[in-house]
GROMACS .gro file of C-alpha atoms in nm:
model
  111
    1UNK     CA    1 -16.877   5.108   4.056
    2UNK     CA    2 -16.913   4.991   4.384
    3UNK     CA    3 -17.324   4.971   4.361
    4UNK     CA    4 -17.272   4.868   3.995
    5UNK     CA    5 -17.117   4.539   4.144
    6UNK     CA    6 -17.349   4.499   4.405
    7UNK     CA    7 -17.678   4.540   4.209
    8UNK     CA    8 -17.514   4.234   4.026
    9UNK     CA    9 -17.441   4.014   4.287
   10UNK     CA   10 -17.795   4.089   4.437
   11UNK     CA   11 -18.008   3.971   4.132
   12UNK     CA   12 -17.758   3.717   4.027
   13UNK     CA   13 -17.844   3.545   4.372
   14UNK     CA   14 -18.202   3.616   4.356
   15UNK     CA   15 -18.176   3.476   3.976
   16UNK     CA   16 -18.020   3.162   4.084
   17UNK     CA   17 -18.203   3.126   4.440
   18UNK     CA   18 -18.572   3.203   4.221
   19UNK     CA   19 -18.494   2.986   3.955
   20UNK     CA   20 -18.276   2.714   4.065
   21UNK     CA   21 -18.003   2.711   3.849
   22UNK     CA   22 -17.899   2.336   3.748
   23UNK     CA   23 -17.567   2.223   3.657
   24UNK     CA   24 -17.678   2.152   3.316
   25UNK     CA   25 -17.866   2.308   3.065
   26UNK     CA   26 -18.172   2.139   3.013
   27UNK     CA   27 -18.272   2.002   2.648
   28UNK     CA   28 -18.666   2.003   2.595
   29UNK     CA   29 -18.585   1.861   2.298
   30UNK     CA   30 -18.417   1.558   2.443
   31UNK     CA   31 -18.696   1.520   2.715
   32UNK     CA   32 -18.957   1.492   2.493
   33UNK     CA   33 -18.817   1.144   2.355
   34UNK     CA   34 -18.697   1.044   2.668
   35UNK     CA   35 -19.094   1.088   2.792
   36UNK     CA   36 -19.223   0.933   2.451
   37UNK     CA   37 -18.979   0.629   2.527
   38UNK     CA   38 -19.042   0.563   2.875
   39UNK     CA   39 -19.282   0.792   3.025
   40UNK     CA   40 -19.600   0.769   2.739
   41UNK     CA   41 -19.731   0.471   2.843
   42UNK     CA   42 -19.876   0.571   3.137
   43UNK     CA   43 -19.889   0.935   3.077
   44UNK     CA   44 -19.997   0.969   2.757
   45UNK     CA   45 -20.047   1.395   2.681
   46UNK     CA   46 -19.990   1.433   3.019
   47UNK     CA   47 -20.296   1.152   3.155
   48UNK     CA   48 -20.213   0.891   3.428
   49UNK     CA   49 -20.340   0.578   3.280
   50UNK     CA   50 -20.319   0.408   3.645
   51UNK     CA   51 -20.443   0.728   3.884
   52UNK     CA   52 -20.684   0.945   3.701
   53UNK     CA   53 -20.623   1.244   3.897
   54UNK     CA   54 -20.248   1.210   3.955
   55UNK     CA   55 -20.195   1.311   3.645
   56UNK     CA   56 -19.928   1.548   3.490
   57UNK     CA   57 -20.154   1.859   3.411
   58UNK     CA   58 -20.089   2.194   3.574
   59UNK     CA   59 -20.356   2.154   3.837
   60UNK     CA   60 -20.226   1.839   3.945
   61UNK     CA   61 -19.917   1.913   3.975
   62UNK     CA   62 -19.907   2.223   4.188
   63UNK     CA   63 -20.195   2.032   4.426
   64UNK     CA   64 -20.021   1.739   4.465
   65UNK     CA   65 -19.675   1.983   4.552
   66UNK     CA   66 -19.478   1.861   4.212
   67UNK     CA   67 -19.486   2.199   4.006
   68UNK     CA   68 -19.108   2.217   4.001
   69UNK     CA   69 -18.770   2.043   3.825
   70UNK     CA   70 -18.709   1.925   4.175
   71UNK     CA   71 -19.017   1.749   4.239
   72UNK     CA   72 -19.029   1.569   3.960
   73UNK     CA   73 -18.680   1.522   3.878
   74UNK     CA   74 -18.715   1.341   4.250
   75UNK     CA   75 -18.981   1.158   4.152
   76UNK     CA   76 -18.834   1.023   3.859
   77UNK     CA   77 -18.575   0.941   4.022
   78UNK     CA   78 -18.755   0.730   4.310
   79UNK     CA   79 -19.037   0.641   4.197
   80UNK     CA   80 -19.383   0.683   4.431
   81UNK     CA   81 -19.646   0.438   4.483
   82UNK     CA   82 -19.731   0.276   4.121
   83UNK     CA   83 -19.476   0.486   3.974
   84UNK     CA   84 -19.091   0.331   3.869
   85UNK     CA   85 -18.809   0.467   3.993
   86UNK     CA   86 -18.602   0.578   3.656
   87UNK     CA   87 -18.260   0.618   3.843
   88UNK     CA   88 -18.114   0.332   3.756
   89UNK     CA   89 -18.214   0.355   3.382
   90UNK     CA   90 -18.204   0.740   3.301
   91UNK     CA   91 -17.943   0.940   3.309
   92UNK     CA   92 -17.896   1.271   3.544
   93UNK     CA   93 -17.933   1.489   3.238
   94UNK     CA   94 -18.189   1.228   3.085
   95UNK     CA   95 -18.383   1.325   3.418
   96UNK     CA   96 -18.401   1.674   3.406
   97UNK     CA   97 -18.440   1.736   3.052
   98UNK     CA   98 -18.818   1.522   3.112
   99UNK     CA   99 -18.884   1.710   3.448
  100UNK     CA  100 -18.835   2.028   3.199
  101UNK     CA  101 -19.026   1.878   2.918
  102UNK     CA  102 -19.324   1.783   3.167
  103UNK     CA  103 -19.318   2.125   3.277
  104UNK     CA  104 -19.343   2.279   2.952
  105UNK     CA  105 -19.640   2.071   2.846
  106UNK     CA  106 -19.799   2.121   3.166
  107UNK     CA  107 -19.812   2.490   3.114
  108UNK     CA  108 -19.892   2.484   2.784
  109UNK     CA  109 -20.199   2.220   2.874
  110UNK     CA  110 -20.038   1.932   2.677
  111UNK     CA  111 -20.133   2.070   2.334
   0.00000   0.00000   0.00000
């Protein structure tokens, strides 16, 4: 029983410390119109209308370091450069559901 419980606690805390656990459940759903309302018009299917190759693709964003929620979720948040900041318009949850939705696309190419 005893290793039972610690085999649990182990990958619980390498589940949480690998994945970064957020308070909330992210909605891909929900990020996807949050990026098609405020995120589109410069980064339409994942382009950068404003910085070619700062765009939102895979490759971009693991070279440029922002190929996790955090990154982006941070960068939402505070904007960078040409980009907005979005904390004073989006919501926390508003935030990382679009860091999750960018994600998602990114992997899957924007297709």
């Amino acid at each position: 029983m005893k290793r039972l419980l610690t085999l649990i606690l182990v990958t619980l805390l390498f589940w949480t410390s690998t994945f970064n656990l957020s308070a909330h459940a992210v909605d891909i759903t929900i990020g996807a119109k949050v990026f098609n309302e405020n995120c589109a018009g410069c980064h339409i299917n994942g382009s950068n209308i404003i910085r070619r190759g700062k765009n939102l693709k895979k490759n971009a964003l693991k070279r440029y370091g922002m190929d996790s929620l955090e990154a982006i979720t941070a960068i939402v948040n505070n904007g960078k450069n040409n980009m907005s900041a979005y904390k004073d318009k989006l919501s926390i949850q508003e935030i990382e559901n679009v860091a999750a939705y960018v994600l998602e696309q990114a992997e899957k190419d924007w297709r």
